[in-house]
Amino acid sequence: MSDASVPAVELRDVVKRFDDVVAVDHVSLQIAPGEFFALLGPSGSGKTTTLRMIGGFELPTEGEVLIEGEPQGYKPPYQRPVNTVFQNYALFPHMTVAQNIAFGLEMRGVPKDEIRRRVGEMLNLVRLSGYEKRRPHQLSGGEQQRVALARALINQPKVLLLDEPLGALDLKLRKAMQLELKAIQEQVGITFVYVTHDQEEAITMADRIAVMNHGRVLQVGPPPEVYEQPRTLFVADFIGETNFIPVEVLRVGSTVEVLTAGGARLQAGWAEPSLNAGAPAVAAVRPERMWLHRPNTAPEGGPWNRVEGIVRHVIYHGLDIRYEIHLAGECSLHVRLPVGRGDADVFQRGEHVIVVWPSEATRVFRRDS
Amino acid sequence: MNDALRRYPALRAWLLLAPSFLWLLLFFIIPLGIIVVYSFLQRDVYGGVVWKWSLDNYRRVFDPLYFKTFLYSLWIAFLTAFFSLLFGYPLAYFIATRPEKTRNALVLALMIPFWTNFLVRTYAWLTLLRTNTGLINVWLMQWGLLDKPLPLFGNTFAITLGLVYGWMPDMILPIYAALEQIDHRLLEAAEDLYASGWQVFRRVIWPLSLPGVVAGTMLVFIPSLGAFVTPAILGGGKRLMIGNVITNQFLGAHDWPFGSALSVLMMAVMLLATLVYFRTGGDRAGQGGL
């Protein structure tokens, strides 16, 4: 069954409407067996509804959900080979940890001895041995999270659905659980479909990310690709930090050239295909790709973009220093430079500087996208 | 003064509690004390009280005549609680699963009939249930569905019906409150873990609503045990509950000491029932983490 050529989960042109609201708008996805797949988007982007349609908690208005090549049709959750880790865990408050974890097996009539053995194994896996008799309210957030994971994984689902599983944890615990979840996923080899609004979480954990907004999937790809080659303004903005410079398109085609409001000409590595010369657009550059130079040391020529500006803020961050550079034409850029390259390279507030970055790191988007 | 209050939070608590404490002392604890004292005294021939200690009243309580009435009252209270739960739970569940706006409207609808005086509503039942002139029997006979009127009045059925009608909101509201608090995701989680509809109810909804069921049952059982208006009207003077006997001792027979003894016994039974019930059902309900 787990033939690598058959996707673990496939969505074919799935639409979900609630009354007049389109929550999910013609989404098609293929998730490979064993993959850690993240659905990333802001609240209301349709990511949770998409997950719920895979789980069977919602049925698609149009289109089809397939699990291991099998159309799921109107099957209720308990007939699908998937299990869910719910937001806020949804642990049964009146049951012990062991009873919670055993619930799924008990409902399927698995013999008591086997249940006991497998509950023990699961507690081991999530490092909660000895917690059998505790009740959920006696556990910390991280422990509850692990019980929820064990309660789902004990059923050996083909696909595990996780709905913002770390959302309720504080930052430090969340980081620790990210690593732990990833390790568990690699150990059990089950396909994970992971809903989150936290782009950092998606980038650190997922094999591939689908970025969603307004019910649509805007881009699907491995984290480096989504981060470095965003294909819409929304993706560039939502994932990581980005500088946006309003520009006018001068030339598209094999080389892309744009003009800033301050009158600087910039070369870009990529432009949205629908852009034509003369169109208003936005040039996007990641702050860590930019460098600062004093006017006399700036490189001339080569594959570089250059704009002049004035240092407005200098913020020390430990690993790096962040500069806010004011450009002509009511625009400012954020630049990050590593610390510790000598005092000569620390710029002062009010200093006149040239911002330099590789032209291939420049991506041009439509303003309205 | 202010400093003293700040330094001794317990003093502040006591000051805040003083008014309600005084109220309870004057109008609850002292009258209760009087009843307990009376129950050990004797009546005089004119309906007054003679200050002579005696246990005669308690001996009389166990006279089969009164004791049977007592057992009958327990039976009625049990039936009332049982049927209130049987009919009230589904209704509470229905209300709790509606959208919020509908929910509030339904709870209000539930309360509206109770803005009318209880006596009036009980008489309304009388016009429906009376054996020969009650609307139900009259209509059923007019339509030729019956030859003889149904025994709808002056019996256990009529009293239980009246009490269930009167106390059902006290069953519904706590159950509704408990059901409403159940996180919807728990039901989805159970469904996700292969539970059928019945299993979701049996394993998740019911145990989590137990605190409401326990509270509701007590709220219905206790007033039903002491009821006297409903049995007086719908019992047609034929079936008496202990509440009627007590009323009669105070208002008719002018035997306050004996009436007091019956009251004390009834309170003792209620207290015992409450303790036993919370020990068993209450403990299990406590697992709901509430």
JSON list of C-alpha atoms in Angstrom, two decimals, chain A residues 100-215:
[
{"chain": "A", "resi": 100, "resn": "ASN", "atom": "CA", "xyz": [-6.76, 8.82, 27.20]},
{"chain": "A", "resi": 101, "resn": "ILE", "atom": "CA", "xyz": [-4.07, 7.05, 25.22]},
{"chain": "A", "resi": 102, "resn": "ALA", "atom": "CA", "xyz": [-5.94, 3.74, 25.27]},
{"chain": "A", "resi": 103, "resn": "PHE", "atom": "CA", "xyz": [-9.22, 5.26, 24.07]},
{"chain": "A", "resi": 104, "resn": "GLY", "atom": "CA", "xyz": [-8.81, 4.63, 20.34]},
{"chain": "A", "resi": 105, "resn": "LEU", "atom": "CA", "xyz": [-7.71, 1.01, 20.78]},
{"chain": "A", "resi": 106, "resn": "GLU", "atom": "CA", "xyz": [-10.51, 0.38, 23.27]},
{"chain": "A", "resi": 107, "resn": "MET", "atom": "CA", "xyz": [-13.11, 1.72, 20.84]},
{"chain": "A", "resi": 108, "resn": "ARG", "atom": "CA", "xyz": [-11.81, -0.71, 18.23]},
{"chain": "A", "resi": 109, "resn": "GLY", "atom": "CA", "xyz": [-12.05, -3.63, 20.64]},
{"chain": "A", "resi": 110, "resn": "VAL", "atom": "CA", "xyz": [-8.34, -4.39, 20.90]},
{"chain": "A", "resi": 111, "resn": "PRO", "atom": "CA", "xyz": [-7.68, -6.97, 23.70]},
{"chain": "A", "resi": 112, "resn": "LYS", "atom": "CA", "xyz": [-6.83, -5.49, 27.11]},
{"chain": "A", "resi": 113, "resn": "ASP", "atom": "CA", "xyz": [-3.35, -7.04, 27.32]},
{"chain": "A", "resi": 114, "resn": "GLU", "atom": "CA", "xyz": [-2.36, -5.62, 23.99]},
{"chain": "A", "resi": 115, "resn": "ILE", "atom": "CA", "xyz": [-3.73, -2.20, 24.92]},
{"chain": "A", "resi": 116, "resn": "ARG", "atom": "CA", "xyz": [-1.68, -2.18, 28.10]},
{"chain": "A", "resi": 117, "resn": "ARG", "atom": "CA", "xyz": [1.47, -3.14, 26.23]},
{"chain": "A", "resi": 118, "resn": "ARG", "atom": "CA", "xyz": [1.01, -0.55, 23.49]},
{"chain": "A", "resi": 119, "resn": "VAL", "atom": "CA", "xyz": [0.11, 2.23, 25.95]},
{"chain": "A", "resi": 120, "resn": "GLY", "atom": "CA", "xyz": [3.39, 1.44, 27.72]},
{"chain": "A", "resi": 121, "resn": "GLU", "atom": "CA", "xyz": [5.29, 1.68, 24.43]},
{"chain": "A", "resi": 122, "resn": "MET", "atom": "CA", "xyz": [3.65, 4.98, 23.57]},
{"chain": "A", "resi": 123, "resn": "LEU", "atom": "CA", "xyz": [4.41, 6.48, 26.98]},
{"chain": "A", "resi": 124, "resn": "ASN", "atom": "CA", "xyz": [7.99, 5.45, 26.39]},
{"chain": "A", "resi": 125, "resn": "LEU", "atom": "CA", "xyz": [8.05, 7.07, 22.98]},
{"chain": "A", "resi": 126, "resn": "VAL", "atom": "CA", "xyz": [6.80, 10.41, 24.32]},
{"chain": "A", "resi": 127, "resn": "ARG", "atom": "CA", "xyz": [8.91, 10.07, 27.50]},
{"chain": "A", "resi": 128, "resn": "LEU", "atom": "CA", "xyz": [5.97, 10.00, 29.92]},
{"chain": "A", "resi": 129, "resn": "SER", "atom": "CA", "xyz": [6.47, 6.60, 31.57]},
{"chain": "A", "resi": 130, "resn": "GLY", "atom": "CA", "xyz": [5.14, 6.69, 35.12]},
{"chain": "A", "resi": 131, "resn": "TYR", "atom": "CA", "xyz": [2.44, 9.22, 34.23]},
{"chain": "A", "resi": 132, "resn": "GLU", "atom": "CA", "xyz": [-0.26, 6.57, 33.58]},
{"chain": "A", "resi": 133, "resn": "LYS", "atom": "CA", "xyz": [-2.47, 7.50, 36.51]},
{"chain": "A", "resi": 134, "resn": "ARG", "atom": "CA", "xyz": [-2.26, 11.27, 36.24]},
{"chain": "A", "resi": 135, "resn": "ARG", "atom": "CA", "xyz": [-5.11, 13.37, 34.93]},
{"chain": "A", "resi": 136, "resn": "PRO", "atom": "CA", "xyz": [-4.68, 15.97, 32.18]},
{"chain": "A", "resi": 137, "resn": "HIS", "atom": "CA", "xyz": [-5.12, 18.93, 34.54]},
{"chain": "A", "resi": 138, "resn": "GLN", "atom": "CA", "xyz": [-2.15, 17.69, 36.57]},
{"chain": "A", "resi": 139, "resn": "LEU", "atom": "CA", "xyz": [0.13, 17.93, 33.54]},
{"chain": "A", "resi": 140, "resn": "SER", "atom": "CA", "xyz": [2.09, 20.85, 32.13]},
{"chain": "A", "resi": 141, "resn": "GLY", "atom": "CA", "xyz": [1.30, 22.13, 28.64]},
{"chain": "A", "resi": 142, "resn": "GLY", "atom": "CA", "xyz": [4.20, 20.24, 27.10]},
{"chain": "A", "resi": 143, "resn": "GLU", "atom": "CA", "xyz": [3.18, 17.02, 28.83]},
{"chain": "A", "resi": 144, "resn": "GLN", "atom": "CA", "xyz": [-0.42, 17.38, 27.66]},
{"chain": "A", "resi": 145, "resn": "GLN", "atom": "CA", "xyz": [0.91, 17.93, 24.16]},
{"chain": "A", "resi": 146, "resn": "ARG", "atom": "CA", "xyz": [2.83, 14.66, 24.32]},
{"chain": "A", "resi": 147, "resn": "VAL", "atom": "CA", "xyz": [-0.20, 12.76, 25.64]},
{"chain": "A", "resi": 148, "resn": "ALA", "atom": "CA", "xyz": [-2.25, 14.09, 22.72]},
{"chain": "A", "resi": 149, "resn": "LEU", "atom": "CA", "xyz": [0.46, 12.91, 20.36]},
{"chain": "A", "resi": 150, "resn": "ALA", "atom": "CA", "xyz": [0.60, 9.46, 21.96]},
{"chain": "A", "resi": 151, "resn": "ARG", "atom": "CA", "xyz": [-3.19, 9.16, 21.92]},
{"chain": "A", "resi": 152, "resn": "ALA", "atom": "CA", "xyz": [-3.18, 9.72, 18.16]},
{"chain": "A", "resi": 153, "resn": "LEU", "atom": "CA", "xyz": [-0.04, 7.75, 17.26]},
{"chain": "A", "resi": 154, "resn": "ILE", "atom": "CA", "xyz": [-1.06, 4.58, 19.15]},
{"chain": "A", "resi": 155, "resn": "ASN", "atom": "CA", "xyz": [-3.64, 3.95, 16.43]},
{"chain": "A", "resi": 156, "resn": "GLN", "atom": "CA", "xyz": [-0.86, 3.74, 13.84]},
{"chain": "A", "resi": 157, "resn": "PRO", "atom": "CA", "xyz": [-2.59, 6.07, 11.40]},
{"chain": "A", "resi": 158, "resn": "LYS", "atom": "CA", "xyz": [-1.41, 6.38, 7.81]},
{"chain": "A", "resi": 159, "resn": "VAL", "atom": "CA", "xyz": [-1.45, 10.13, 8.26]},
{"chain": "A", "resi": 160, "resn": "LEU", "atom": "CA", "xyz": [-1.27, 12.23, 11.40]},
{"chain": "A", "resi": 161, "resn": "LEU", "atom": "CA", "xyz": [-3.03, 15.58, 11.27]},
{"chain": "A", "resi": 162, "resn": "LEU", "atom": "CA", "xyz": [-1.78, 18.26, 13.66]},
{"chain": "A", "resi": 163, "resn": "ASP", "atom": "CA", "xyz": [-3.73, 21.47, 14.18]},
{"chain": "A", "resi": 164, "resn": "GLU", "atom": "CA", "xyz": [-1.47, 24.15, 15.65]},
{"chain": "A", "resi": 165, "resn": "PRO", "atom": "CA", "xyz": [-0.21, 21.59, 18.16]},
{"chain": "A", "resi": 166, "resn": "LEU", "atom": "CA", "xyz": [2.35, 23.89, 19.76]},
{"chain": "A", "resi": 167, "resn": "GLY", "atom": "CA", "xyz": [0.27, 27.06, 19.70]},
{"chain": "A", "resi": 168, "resn": "ALA", "atom": "CA", "xyz": [-0.52, 27.03, 23.43]},
{"chain": "A", "resi": 169, "resn": "LEU", "atom": "CA", "xyz": [3.08, 26.58, 24.60]},
{"chain": "A", "resi": 170, "resn": "ASP", "atom": "CA", "xyz": [5.53, 29.28, 25.59]},
{"chain": "A", "resi": 171, "resn": "LEU", "atom": "CA", "xyz": [8.39, 30.07, 23.24]},
{"chain": "A", "resi": 172, "resn": "LYS", "atom": "CA", "xyz": [11.12, 28.02, 24.88]},
{"chain": "A", "resi": 173, "resn": "LEU", "atom": "CA", "xyz": [8.97, 24.91, 25.25]},
{"chain": "A", "resi": 174, "resn": "ARG", "atom": "CA", "xyz": [7.75, 25.35, 21.69]},
{"chain": "A", "resi": 175, "resn": "LYS", "atom": "CA", "xyz": [11.31, 25.25, 20.38]},
{"chain": "A", "resi": 176, "resn": "ALA", "atom": "CA", "xyz": [12.04, 22.11, 22.39]},
{"chain": "A", "resi": 177, "resn": "MET", "atom": "CA", "xyz": [8.83, 20.43, 21.23]},
{"chain": "A", "resi": 178, "resn": "GLN", "atom": "CA", "xyz": [9.57, 21.32, 17.60]},
{"chain": "A", "resi": 179, "resn": "LEU", "atom": "CA", "xyz": [12.72, 19.24, 17.75]},
{"chain": "A", "resi": 180, "resn": "GLU", "atom": "CA", "xyz": [10.98, 16.46, 19.65]},
{"chain": "A", "resi": 181, "resn": "LEU", "atom": "CA", "xyz": [8.05, 16.29, 17.24]},
{"chain": "A", "resi": 182, "resn": "LYS", "atom": "CA", "xyz": [10.39, 16.17, 14.29]},
{"chain": "A", "resi": 183, "resn": "ALA", "atom": "CA", "xyz": [12.41, 13.39, 15.94]},
{"chain": "A", "resi": 184, "resn": "ILE", "atom": "CA", "xyz": [9.27, 11.37, 16.70]},
{"chain": "A", "resi": 185, "resn": "GLN", "atom": "CA", "xyz": [8.03, 11.80, 13.15]},
{"chain": "A", "resi": 186, "resn": "GLU", "atom": "CA", "xyz": [11.32, 10.47, 11.78]},
{"chain": "A", "resi": 187, "resn": "GLN", "atom": "CA", "xyz": [11.22, 7.57, 14.24]},
{"chain": "A", "resi": 188, "resn": "VAL", "atom": "CA", "xyz": [7.66, 6.42, 13.43]},
{"chain": "A", "resi": 189, "resn": "GLY", "atom": "CA", "xyz": [7.82, 7.33, 9.75]},
{"chain": "A", "resi": 190, "resn": "ILE", "atom": "CA", "xyz": [4.20, 8.47, 9.58]},
{"chain": "A", "resi": 191, "resn": "THR", "atom": "CA", "xyz": [3.11, 11.24, 7.22]},
{"chain": "A", "resi": 192, "resn": "PHE", "atom": "CA", "xyz": [2.50, 14.44, 9.20]},
{"chain": "A", "resi": 193, "resn": "VAL", "atom": "CA", "xyz": [0.23, 17.20, 7.97]},
{"chain": "A", "resi": 194, "resn": "TYR", "atom": "CA", "xyz": [0.93, 20.12, 10.21]},
{"chain": "A", "resi": 195, "resn": "VAL", "atom": "CA", "xyz": [-1.14, 23.32, 10.39]},
{"chain": "A", "resi": 196, "resn": "THR", "atom": "CA", "xyz": [0.57, 26.41, 11.73]},
{"chain": "A", "resi": 197, "resn": "HIS", "atom": "CA", "xyz": [0.54, 30.17, 11.43]},
{"chain": "A", "resi": 198, "resn": "ASP", "atom": "CA", "xyz": [4.13, 30.36, 12.65]},
{"chain": "A", "resi": 199, "resn": "GLN", "atom": "CA", "xyz": [6.39, 30.62, 9.62]},
{"chain": "A", "resi": 200, "resn": "GLU", "atom": "CA", "xyz": [9.49, 29.88, 11.63]},
{"chain": "A", "resi": 201, "resn": "GLU", "atom": "CA", "xyz": [7.95, 26.67, 12.91]},
{"chain": "A", "resi": 202, "resn": "ALA", "atom": "CA", "xyz": [7.03, 25.60, 9.39]},
{"chain": "A", "resi": 203, "resn": "ILE", "atom": "CA", "xyz": [10.50, 26.39, 8.08]},
{"chain": "A", "resi": 204, "resn": "THR", "atom": "CA", "xyz": [12.35, 24.53, 10.82]},
{"chain": "A", "resi": 205, "resn": "MET", "atom": "CA", "xyz": [10.18, 21.41, 10.86]},
{"chain": "A", "resi": 206, "resn": "ALA", "atom": "CA", "xyz": [8.64, 20.75, 7.49]},
{"chain": "A", "resi": 207, "resn": "ASP", "atom": "CA", "xyz": [9.97, 18.89, 4.47]},
{"chain": "A", "resi": 208, "resn": "ARG", "atom": "CA", "xyz": [7.63, 20.97, 2.34]},
{"chain": "A", "resi": 209, "resn": "ILE", "atom": "CA", "xyz": [5.40, 23.96, 3.04]},
{"chain": "A", "resi": 210, "resn": "ALA", "atom": "CA", "xyz": [2.17, 25.03, 1.40]},
{"chain": "A", "resi": 211, "resn": "VAL", "atom": "CA", "xyz": [1.57, 28.74, 2.00]},
{"chain": "A", "resi": 212, "resn": "MET", "atom": "CA", "xyz": [-2.12, 29.61, 2.10]},
{"chain": "A", "resi": 213, "resn": "ASN", "atom": "CA", "xyz": [-4.04, 32.87, 2.05]},
{"chain": "A", "resi": 214, "resn": "HIS", "atom": "CA", "xyz": [-7.74, 33.58, 1.47]},
{"chain": "A", "resi": 215, "resn": "GLY", "atom": "CA", "xyz": [-8.43, 29.88, 0.94]}
]
